[in-house]
PDB file of C-alpha atoms and ligand atoms in Angstrom:
ATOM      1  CA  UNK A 255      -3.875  13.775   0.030  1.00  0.00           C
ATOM      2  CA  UNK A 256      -1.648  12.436   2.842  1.00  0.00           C
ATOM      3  CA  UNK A 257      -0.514  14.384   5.894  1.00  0.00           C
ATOM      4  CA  UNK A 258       1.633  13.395   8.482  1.00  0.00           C
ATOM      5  CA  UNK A 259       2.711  15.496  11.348  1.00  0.00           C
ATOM      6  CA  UNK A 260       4.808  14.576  14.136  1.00  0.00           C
ATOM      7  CA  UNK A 261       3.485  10.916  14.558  1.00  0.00           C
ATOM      8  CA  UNK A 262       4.860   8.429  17.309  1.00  0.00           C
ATOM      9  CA  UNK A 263       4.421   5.205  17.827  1.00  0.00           C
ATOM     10  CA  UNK A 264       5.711   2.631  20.616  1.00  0.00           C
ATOM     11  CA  UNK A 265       4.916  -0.723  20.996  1.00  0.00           C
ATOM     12  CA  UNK A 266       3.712  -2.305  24.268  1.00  0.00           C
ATOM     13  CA  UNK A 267       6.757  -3.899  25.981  1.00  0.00           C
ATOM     14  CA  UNK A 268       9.154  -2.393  23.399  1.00  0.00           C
ATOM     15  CA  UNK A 269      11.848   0.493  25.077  1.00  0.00           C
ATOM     16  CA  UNK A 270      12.083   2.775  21.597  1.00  0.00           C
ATOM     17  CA  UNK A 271       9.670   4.261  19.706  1.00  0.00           C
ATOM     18  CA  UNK A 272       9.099   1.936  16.442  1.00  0.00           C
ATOM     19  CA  UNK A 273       8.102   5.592  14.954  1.00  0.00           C
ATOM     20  CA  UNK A 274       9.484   8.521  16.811  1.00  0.00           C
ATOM     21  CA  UNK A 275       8.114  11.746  15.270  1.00  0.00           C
ATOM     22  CA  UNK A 276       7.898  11.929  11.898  1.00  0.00           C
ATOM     23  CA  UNK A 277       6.552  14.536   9.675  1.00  0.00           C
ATOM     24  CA  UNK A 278       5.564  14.086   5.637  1.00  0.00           C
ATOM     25  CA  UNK A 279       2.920  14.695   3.233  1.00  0.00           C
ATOM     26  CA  UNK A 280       1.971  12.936  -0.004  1.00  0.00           C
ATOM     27  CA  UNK A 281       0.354  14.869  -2.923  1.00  0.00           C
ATOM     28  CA  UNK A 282      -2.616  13.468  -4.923  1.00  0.00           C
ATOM     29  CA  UNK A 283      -0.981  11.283  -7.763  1.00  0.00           C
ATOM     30  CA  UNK A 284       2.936  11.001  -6.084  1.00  0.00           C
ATOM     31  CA  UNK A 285       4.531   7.763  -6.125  1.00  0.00           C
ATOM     32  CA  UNK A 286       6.795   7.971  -2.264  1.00  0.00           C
ATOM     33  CA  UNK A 287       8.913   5.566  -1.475  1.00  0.00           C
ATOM     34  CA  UNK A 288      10.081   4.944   2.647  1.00  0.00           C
ATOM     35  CA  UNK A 289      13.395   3.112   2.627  1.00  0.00           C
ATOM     36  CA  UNK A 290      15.630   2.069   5.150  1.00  0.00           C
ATOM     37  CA  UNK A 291      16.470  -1.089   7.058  1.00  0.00           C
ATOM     38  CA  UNK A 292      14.110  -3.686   8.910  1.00  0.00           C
ATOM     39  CA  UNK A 293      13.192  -2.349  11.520  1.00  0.00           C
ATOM     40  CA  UNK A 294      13.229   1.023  10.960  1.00  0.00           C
ATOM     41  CA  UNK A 295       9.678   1.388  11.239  1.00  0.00           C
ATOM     42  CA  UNK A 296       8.539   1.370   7.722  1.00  0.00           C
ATOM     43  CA  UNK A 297       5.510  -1.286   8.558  1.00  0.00           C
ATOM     44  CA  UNK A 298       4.406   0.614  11.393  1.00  0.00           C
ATOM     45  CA  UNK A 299       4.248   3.984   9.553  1.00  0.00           C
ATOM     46  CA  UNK A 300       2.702   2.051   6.464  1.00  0.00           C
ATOM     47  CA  UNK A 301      -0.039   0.446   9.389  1.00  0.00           C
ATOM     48  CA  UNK A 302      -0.289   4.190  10.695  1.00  0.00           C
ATOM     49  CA  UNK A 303      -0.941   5.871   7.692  1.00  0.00           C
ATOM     50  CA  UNK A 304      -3.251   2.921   6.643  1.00  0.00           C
ATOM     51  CA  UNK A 305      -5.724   3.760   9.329  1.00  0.00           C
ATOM     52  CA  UNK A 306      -4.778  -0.235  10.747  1.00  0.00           C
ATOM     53  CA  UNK A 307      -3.549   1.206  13.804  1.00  0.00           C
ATOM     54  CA  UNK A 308      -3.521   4.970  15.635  1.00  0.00           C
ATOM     55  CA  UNK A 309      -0.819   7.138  16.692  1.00  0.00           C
ATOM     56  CA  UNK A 310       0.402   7.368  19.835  1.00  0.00           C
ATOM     57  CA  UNK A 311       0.582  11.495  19.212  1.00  0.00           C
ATOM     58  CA  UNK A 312       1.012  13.433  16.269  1.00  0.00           C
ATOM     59  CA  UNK A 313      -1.955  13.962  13.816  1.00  0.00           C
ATOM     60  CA  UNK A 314      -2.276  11.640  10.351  1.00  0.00           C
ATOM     61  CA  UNK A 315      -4.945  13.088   7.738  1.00  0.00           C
ATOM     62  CA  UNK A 316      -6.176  11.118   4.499  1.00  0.00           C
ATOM     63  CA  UNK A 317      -7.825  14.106   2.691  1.00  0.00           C
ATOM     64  CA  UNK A 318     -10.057  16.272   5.119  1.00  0.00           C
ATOM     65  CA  UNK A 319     -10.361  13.320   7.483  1.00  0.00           C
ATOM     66  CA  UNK A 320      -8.411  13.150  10.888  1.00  0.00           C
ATOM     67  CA  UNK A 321      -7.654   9.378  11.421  1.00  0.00           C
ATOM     68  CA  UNK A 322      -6.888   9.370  14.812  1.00  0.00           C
ATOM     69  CA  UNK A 323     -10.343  11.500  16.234  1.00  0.00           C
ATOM     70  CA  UNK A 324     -12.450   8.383  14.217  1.00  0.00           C
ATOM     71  CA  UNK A 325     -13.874   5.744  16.096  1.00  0.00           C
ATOM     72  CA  UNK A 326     -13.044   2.074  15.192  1.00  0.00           C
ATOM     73  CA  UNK A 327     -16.255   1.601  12.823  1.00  0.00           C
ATOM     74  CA  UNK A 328     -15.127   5.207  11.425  1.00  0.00           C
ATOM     75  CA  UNK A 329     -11.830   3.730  10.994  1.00  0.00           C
ATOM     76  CA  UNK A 330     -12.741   0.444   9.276  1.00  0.00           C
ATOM     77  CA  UNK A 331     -14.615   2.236   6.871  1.00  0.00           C
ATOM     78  CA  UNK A 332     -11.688   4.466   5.715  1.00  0.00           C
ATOM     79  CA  UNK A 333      -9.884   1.563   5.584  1.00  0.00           C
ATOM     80  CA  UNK A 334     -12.715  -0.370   3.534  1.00  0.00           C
ATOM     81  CA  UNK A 335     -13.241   2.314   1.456  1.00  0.00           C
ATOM     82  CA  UNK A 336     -10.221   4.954   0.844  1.00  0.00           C
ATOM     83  CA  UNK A 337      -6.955   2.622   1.517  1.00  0.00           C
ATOM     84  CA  UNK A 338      -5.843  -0.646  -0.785  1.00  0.00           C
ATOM     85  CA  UNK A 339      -3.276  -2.598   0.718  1.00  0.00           C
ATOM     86  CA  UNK A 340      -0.330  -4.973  -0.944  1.00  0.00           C
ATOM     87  CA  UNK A 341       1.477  -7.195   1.253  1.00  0.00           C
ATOM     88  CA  UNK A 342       4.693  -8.771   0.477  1.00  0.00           C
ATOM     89  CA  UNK A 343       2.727 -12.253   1.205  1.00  0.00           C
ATOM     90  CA  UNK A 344       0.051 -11.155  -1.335  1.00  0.00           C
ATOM     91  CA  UNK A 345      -2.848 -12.191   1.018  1.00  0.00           C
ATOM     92  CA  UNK A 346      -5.236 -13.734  -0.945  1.00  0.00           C
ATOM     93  CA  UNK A 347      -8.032 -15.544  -0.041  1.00  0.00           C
ATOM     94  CA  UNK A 348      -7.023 -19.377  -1.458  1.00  0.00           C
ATOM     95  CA  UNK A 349     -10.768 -20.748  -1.855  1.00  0.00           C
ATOM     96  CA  UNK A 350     -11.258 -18.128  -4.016  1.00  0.00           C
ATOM     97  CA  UNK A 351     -10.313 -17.716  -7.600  1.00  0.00           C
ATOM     98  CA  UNK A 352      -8.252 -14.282  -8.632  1.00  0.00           C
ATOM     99  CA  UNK A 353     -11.040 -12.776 -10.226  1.00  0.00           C
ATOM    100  CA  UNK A 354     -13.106 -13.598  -6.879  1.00  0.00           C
ATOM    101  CA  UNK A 355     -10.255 -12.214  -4.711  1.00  0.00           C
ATOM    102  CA  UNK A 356     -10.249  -9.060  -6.779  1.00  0.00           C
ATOM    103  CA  UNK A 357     -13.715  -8.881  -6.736  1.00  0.00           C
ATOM    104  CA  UNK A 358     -14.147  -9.169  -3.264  1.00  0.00           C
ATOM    105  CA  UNK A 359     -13.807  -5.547  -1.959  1.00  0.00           C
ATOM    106  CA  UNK A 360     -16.617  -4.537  -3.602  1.00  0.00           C
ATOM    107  CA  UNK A 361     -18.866  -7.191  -2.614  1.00  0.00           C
ATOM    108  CA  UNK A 362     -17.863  -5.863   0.929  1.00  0.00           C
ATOM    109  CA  UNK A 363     -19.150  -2.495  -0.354  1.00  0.00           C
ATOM    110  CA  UNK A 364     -22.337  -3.519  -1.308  1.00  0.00           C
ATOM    111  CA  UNK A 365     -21.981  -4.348  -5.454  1.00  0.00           C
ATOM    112  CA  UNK A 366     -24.161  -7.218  -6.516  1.00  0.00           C
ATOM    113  CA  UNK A 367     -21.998 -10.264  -7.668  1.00  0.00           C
ATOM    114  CA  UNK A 368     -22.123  -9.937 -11.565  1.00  0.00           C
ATOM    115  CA  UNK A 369     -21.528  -6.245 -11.304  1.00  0.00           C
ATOM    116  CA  UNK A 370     -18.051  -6.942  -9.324  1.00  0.00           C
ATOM    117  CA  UNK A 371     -17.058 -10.005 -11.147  1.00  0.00           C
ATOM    118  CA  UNK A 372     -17.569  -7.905 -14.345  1.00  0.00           C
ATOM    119  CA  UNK A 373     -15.168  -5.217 -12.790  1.00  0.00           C
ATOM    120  CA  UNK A 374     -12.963  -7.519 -11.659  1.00  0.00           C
ATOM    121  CA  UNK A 375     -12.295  -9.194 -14.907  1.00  0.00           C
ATOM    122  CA  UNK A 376     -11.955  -5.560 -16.540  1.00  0.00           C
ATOM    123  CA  UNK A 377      -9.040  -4.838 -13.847  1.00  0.00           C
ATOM    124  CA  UNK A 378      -8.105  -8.406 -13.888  1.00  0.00           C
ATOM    125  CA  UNK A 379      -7.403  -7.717 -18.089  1.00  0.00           C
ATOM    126  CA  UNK A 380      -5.870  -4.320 -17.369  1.00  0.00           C
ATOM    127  CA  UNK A 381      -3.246  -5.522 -14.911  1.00  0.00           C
ATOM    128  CA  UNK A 382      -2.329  -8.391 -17.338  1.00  0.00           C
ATOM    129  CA  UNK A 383      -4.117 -11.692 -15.726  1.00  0.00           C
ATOM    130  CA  UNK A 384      -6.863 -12.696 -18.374  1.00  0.00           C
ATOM    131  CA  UNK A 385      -5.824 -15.779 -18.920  1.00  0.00           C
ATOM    132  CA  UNK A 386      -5.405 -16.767 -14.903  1.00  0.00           C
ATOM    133  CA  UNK A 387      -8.421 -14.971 -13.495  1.00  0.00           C
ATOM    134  CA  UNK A 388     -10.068 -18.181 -12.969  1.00  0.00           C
ATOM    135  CA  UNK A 389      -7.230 -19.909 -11.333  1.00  0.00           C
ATOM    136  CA  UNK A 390      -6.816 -20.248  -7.767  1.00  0.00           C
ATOM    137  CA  UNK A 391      -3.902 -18.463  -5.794  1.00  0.00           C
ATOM    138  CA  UNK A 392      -2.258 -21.733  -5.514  1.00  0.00           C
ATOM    139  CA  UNK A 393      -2.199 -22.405  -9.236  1.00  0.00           C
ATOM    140  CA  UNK A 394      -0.371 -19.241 -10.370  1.00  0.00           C
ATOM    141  CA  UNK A 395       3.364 -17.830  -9.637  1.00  0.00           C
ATOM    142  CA  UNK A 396       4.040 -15.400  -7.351  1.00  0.00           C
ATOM    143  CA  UNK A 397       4.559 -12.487  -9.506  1.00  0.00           C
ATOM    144  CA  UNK A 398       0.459 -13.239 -10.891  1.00  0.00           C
ATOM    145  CA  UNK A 399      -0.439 -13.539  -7.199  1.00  0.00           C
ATOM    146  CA  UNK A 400       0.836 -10.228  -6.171  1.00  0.00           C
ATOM    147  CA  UNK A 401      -0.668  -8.557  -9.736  1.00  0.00           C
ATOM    148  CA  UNK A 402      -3.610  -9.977  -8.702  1.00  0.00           C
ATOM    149  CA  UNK A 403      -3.144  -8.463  -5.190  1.00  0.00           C
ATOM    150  CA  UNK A 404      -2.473  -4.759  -6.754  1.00  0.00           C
ATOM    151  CA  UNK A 405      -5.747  -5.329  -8.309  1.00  0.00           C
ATOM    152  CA  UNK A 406      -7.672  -6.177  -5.490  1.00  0.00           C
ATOM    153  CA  UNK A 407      -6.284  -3.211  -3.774  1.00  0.00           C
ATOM    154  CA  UNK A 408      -7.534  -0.421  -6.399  1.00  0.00           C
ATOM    155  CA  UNK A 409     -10.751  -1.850  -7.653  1.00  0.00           C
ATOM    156  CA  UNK A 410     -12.666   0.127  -5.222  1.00  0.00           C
ATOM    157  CA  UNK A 411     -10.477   3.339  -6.384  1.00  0.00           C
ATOM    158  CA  UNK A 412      -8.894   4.016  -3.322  1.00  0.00           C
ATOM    159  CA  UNK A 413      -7.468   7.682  -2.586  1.00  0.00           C
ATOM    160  CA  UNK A 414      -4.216   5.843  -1.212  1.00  0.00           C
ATOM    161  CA  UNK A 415      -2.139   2.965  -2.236  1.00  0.00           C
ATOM    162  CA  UNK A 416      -0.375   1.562   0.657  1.00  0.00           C
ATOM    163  CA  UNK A 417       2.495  -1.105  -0.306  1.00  0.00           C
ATOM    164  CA  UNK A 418       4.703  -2.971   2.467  1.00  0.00           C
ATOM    165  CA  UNK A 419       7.512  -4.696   0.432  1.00  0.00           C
ATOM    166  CA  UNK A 420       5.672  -5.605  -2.561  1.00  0.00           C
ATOM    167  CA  UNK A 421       8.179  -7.044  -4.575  1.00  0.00           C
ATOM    168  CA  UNK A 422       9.952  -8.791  -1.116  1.00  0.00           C
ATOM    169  CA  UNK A 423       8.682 -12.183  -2.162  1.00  0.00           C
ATOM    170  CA  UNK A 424       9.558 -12.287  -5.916  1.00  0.00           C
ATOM    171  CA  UNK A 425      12.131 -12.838  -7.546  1.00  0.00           C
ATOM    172  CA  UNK A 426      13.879 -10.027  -9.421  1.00  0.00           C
ATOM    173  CA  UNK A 427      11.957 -10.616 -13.177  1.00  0.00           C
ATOM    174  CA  UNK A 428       8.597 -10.781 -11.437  1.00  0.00           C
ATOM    175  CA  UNK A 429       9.533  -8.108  -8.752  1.00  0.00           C
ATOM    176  CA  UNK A 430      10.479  -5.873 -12.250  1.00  0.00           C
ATOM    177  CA  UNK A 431       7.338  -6.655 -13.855  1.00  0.00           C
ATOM    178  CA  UNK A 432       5.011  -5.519 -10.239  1.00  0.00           C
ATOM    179  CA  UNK A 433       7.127  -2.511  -9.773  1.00  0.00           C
ATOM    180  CA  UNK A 434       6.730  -1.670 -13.768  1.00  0.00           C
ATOM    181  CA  UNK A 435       2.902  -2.006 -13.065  1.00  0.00           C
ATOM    182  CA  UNK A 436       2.695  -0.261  -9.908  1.00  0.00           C
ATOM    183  CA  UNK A 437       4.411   2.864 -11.644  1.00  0.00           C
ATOM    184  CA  UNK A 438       1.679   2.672 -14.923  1.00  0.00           C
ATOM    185  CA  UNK A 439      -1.283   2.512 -12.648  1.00  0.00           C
ATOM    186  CA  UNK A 440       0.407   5.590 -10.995  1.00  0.00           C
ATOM    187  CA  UNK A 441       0.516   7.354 -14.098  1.00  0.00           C
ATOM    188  CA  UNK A 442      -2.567   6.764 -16.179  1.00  0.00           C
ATOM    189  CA  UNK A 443      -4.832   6.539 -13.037  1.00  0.00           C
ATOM    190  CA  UNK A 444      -3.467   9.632 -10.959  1.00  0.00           C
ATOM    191  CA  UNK A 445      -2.840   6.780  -8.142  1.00  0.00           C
ATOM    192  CA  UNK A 446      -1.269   7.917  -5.309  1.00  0.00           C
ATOM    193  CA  UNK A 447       1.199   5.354  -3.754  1.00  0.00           C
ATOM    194  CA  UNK A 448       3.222   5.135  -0.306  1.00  0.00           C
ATOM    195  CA  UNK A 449       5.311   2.099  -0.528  1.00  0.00           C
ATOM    196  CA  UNK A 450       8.050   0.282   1.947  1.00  0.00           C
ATOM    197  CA  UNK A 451      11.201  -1.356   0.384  1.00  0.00           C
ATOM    198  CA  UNK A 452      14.472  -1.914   1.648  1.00  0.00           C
ATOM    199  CA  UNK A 453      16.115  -2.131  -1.877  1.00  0.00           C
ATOM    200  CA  UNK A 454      17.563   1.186  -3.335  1.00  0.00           C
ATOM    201  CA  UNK A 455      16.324  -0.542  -6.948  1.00  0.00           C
ATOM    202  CA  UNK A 456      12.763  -0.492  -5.854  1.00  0.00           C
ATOM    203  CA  UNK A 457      12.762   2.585  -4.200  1.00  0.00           C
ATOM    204  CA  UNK A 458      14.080   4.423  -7.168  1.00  0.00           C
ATOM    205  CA  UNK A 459      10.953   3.843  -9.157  1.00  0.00           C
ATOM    206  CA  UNK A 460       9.609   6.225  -7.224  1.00  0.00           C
ATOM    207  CA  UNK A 461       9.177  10.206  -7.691  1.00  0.00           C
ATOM    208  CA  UNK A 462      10.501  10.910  -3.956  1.00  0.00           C
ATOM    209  CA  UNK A 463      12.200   8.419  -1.181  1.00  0.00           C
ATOM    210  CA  UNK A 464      11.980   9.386   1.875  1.00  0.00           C
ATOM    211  CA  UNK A 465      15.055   7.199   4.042  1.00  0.00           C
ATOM    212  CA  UNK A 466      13.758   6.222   7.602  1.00  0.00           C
ATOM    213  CA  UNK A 467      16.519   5.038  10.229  1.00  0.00           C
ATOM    214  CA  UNK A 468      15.357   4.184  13.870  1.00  0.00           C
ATOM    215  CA  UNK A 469      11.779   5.699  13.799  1.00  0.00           C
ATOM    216  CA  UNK A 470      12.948   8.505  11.841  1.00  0.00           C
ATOM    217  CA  UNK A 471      13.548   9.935   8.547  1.00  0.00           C
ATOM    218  CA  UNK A 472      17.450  10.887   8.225  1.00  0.00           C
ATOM    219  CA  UNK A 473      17.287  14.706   7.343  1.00  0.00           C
ATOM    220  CA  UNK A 474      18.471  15.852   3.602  1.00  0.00           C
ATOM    221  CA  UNK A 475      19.675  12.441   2.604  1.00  0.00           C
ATOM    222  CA  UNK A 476      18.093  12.304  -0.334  1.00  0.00           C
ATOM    223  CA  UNK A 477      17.193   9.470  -2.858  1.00  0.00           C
ATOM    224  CA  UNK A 478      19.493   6.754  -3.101  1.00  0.00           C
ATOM    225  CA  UNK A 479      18.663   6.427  -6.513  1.00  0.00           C
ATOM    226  CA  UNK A 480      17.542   9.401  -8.928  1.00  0.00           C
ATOM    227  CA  UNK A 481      13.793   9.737  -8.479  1.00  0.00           C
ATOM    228  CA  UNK A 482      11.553  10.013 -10.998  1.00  0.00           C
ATOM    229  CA  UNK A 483      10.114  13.769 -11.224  1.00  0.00           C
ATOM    230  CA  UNK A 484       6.856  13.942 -10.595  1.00  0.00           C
ATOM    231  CA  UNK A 485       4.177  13.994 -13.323  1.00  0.00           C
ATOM    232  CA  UNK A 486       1.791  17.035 -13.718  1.00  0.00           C
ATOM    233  CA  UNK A 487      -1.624  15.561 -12.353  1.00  0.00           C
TER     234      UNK A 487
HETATM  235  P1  LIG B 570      10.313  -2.227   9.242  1.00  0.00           P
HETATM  236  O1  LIG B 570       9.020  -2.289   8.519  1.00  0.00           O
HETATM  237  O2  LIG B 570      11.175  -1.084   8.801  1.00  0.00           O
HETATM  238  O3  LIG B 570      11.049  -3.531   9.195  1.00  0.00           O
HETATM  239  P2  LIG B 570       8.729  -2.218  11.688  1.00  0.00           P
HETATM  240  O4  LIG B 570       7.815  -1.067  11.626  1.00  0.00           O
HETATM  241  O5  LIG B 570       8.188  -3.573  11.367  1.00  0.00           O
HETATM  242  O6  LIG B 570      10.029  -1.917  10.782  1.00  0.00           O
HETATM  243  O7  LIG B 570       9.364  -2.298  13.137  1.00  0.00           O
HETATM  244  C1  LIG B 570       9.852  -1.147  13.848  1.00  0.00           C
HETATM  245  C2  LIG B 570      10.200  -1.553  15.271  1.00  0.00           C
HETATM  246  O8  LIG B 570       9.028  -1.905  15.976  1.00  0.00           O
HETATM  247  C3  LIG B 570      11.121  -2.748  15.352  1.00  0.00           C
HETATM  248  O9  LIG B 570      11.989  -2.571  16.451  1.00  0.00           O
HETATM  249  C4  LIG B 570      10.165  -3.893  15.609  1.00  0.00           C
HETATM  250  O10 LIG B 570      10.803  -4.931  16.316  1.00  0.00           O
HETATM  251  C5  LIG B 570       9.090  -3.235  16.437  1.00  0.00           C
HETATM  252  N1  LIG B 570       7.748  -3.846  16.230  1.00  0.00           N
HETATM  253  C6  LIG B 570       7.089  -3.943  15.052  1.00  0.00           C
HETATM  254  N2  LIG B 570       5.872  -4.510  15.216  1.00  0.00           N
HETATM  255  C7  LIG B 570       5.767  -4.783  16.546  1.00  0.00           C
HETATM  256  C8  LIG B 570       4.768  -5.378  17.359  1.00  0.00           C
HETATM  257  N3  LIG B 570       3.587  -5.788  16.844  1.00  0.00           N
HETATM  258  N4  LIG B 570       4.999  -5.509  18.690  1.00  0.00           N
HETATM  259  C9  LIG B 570       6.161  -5.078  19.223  1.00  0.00           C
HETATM  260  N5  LIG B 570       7.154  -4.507  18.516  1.00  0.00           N
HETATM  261  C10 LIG B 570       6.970  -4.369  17.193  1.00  0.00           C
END
């Protein structure tokens, strides 16, 4: 699904590498987890394997496609199209209402209005918000916000799952409660996952961590926590 091979990345201004070779892939249906501390380079790797930003060298591929020989319209659409994000901030749109926010990436794609409001609500039910998907972002906790966030990042079935910190803004009940539903929707939807966390709890949720320390991973340390096997797909 995912393949990473030797991928850099330095910032403008910056003397290190924020990603200084790194090498992984991702199977169709895994749950990975990058750990390590801030700065490490989990974001950038996360923004790299996104398609939100290129490699300096090295070679990233989302299925068949090479990310860094597309164009930036080529890019934006694998980004529109293949790749959901979740941000620790959530990122909703606040003049919208959740089932509006969710709704939104297919509108983007081209579905007429009632069909993605109708899909919306359907994820909106599935991901346990029925009774808040006419709120506003503002109106709901932050555990709600970020559900509704997860949503909006699969509706349009993405082949990748990218999640920076996703439970970074919640508090440890709520944080439970996303992480519990990130790990169903990998299950009983085949959804493949690469998610950042700096907390060994977190990352243990997942079926393989891979432990990043200055812009690379730290060879045959293992998971922190016992992984999850993965499931058959
Ligand atoms: P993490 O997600 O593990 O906290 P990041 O990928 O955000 O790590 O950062 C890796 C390194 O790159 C850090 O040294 C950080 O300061 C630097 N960095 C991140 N984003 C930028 C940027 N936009 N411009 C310059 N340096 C950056």
């Amino acid at each position: 699904m995912l393949s990473v091979e030797t991928v850099t990345k330095q910032y403008e201004g910056q003397e290190r590498h924020a990603v200084a070779g790194v090498s992984f892939a991702v199977a169709a249906g895994e749950f990975v987890a990058l750990m390590g501390p801030s700065g490490c380079g989990k974001s950038t790797l996360l923004h790299l394997c996104g398609a939100m930003d290129r490699p300096d060298a090295g070679r990233i591929r989302l299925g068949d496609t090479d990310l860094g020989r597309l164009d930036d319209d080529a890019l934006t659409r694998v980004r529109r199209d293949r790749i959901g994000f979740v941000f620790q901030f959530f990122n909703l749109l606040p003049t919208l209402t959740l089932a509006e926010n969710v709704a939104l990436p297919l509108l983007l794609a081209g579905s007429t209005p009632a069909d993605a409001m109708r899909r919306a609500r359907t994820l909106g039910d599935r991901v346990g918000l029925s009774a808040r998907l006419d709120a506003y972002p503002a109106q709901v906790s932050g555990g709600e916000m970020q559900r509704a966030a997860i949503a909006r990042a699969i509706v349009h079935e993405p082949a990748l799952l990218v999640a920076d910190e996703p439970t970074g803004n919640l508090d440890s009940g709520n944080g439970t409660r996303v992480l519990t539903l990130l790990q169903e929707l990998n299950a009983s939807l085949s959804l493949t996952i690469l998610l950042a966390t700096h907390a060994p709890d977190i990352a243990g949720a997942a079926h393989r961590t891979l432990q990043m320390r200055d812009g690379v991973f730290v060879p045959d340390a293992g998971p922190v926590t016992p992984a999850r096997p993965a499931r058959p797909a």
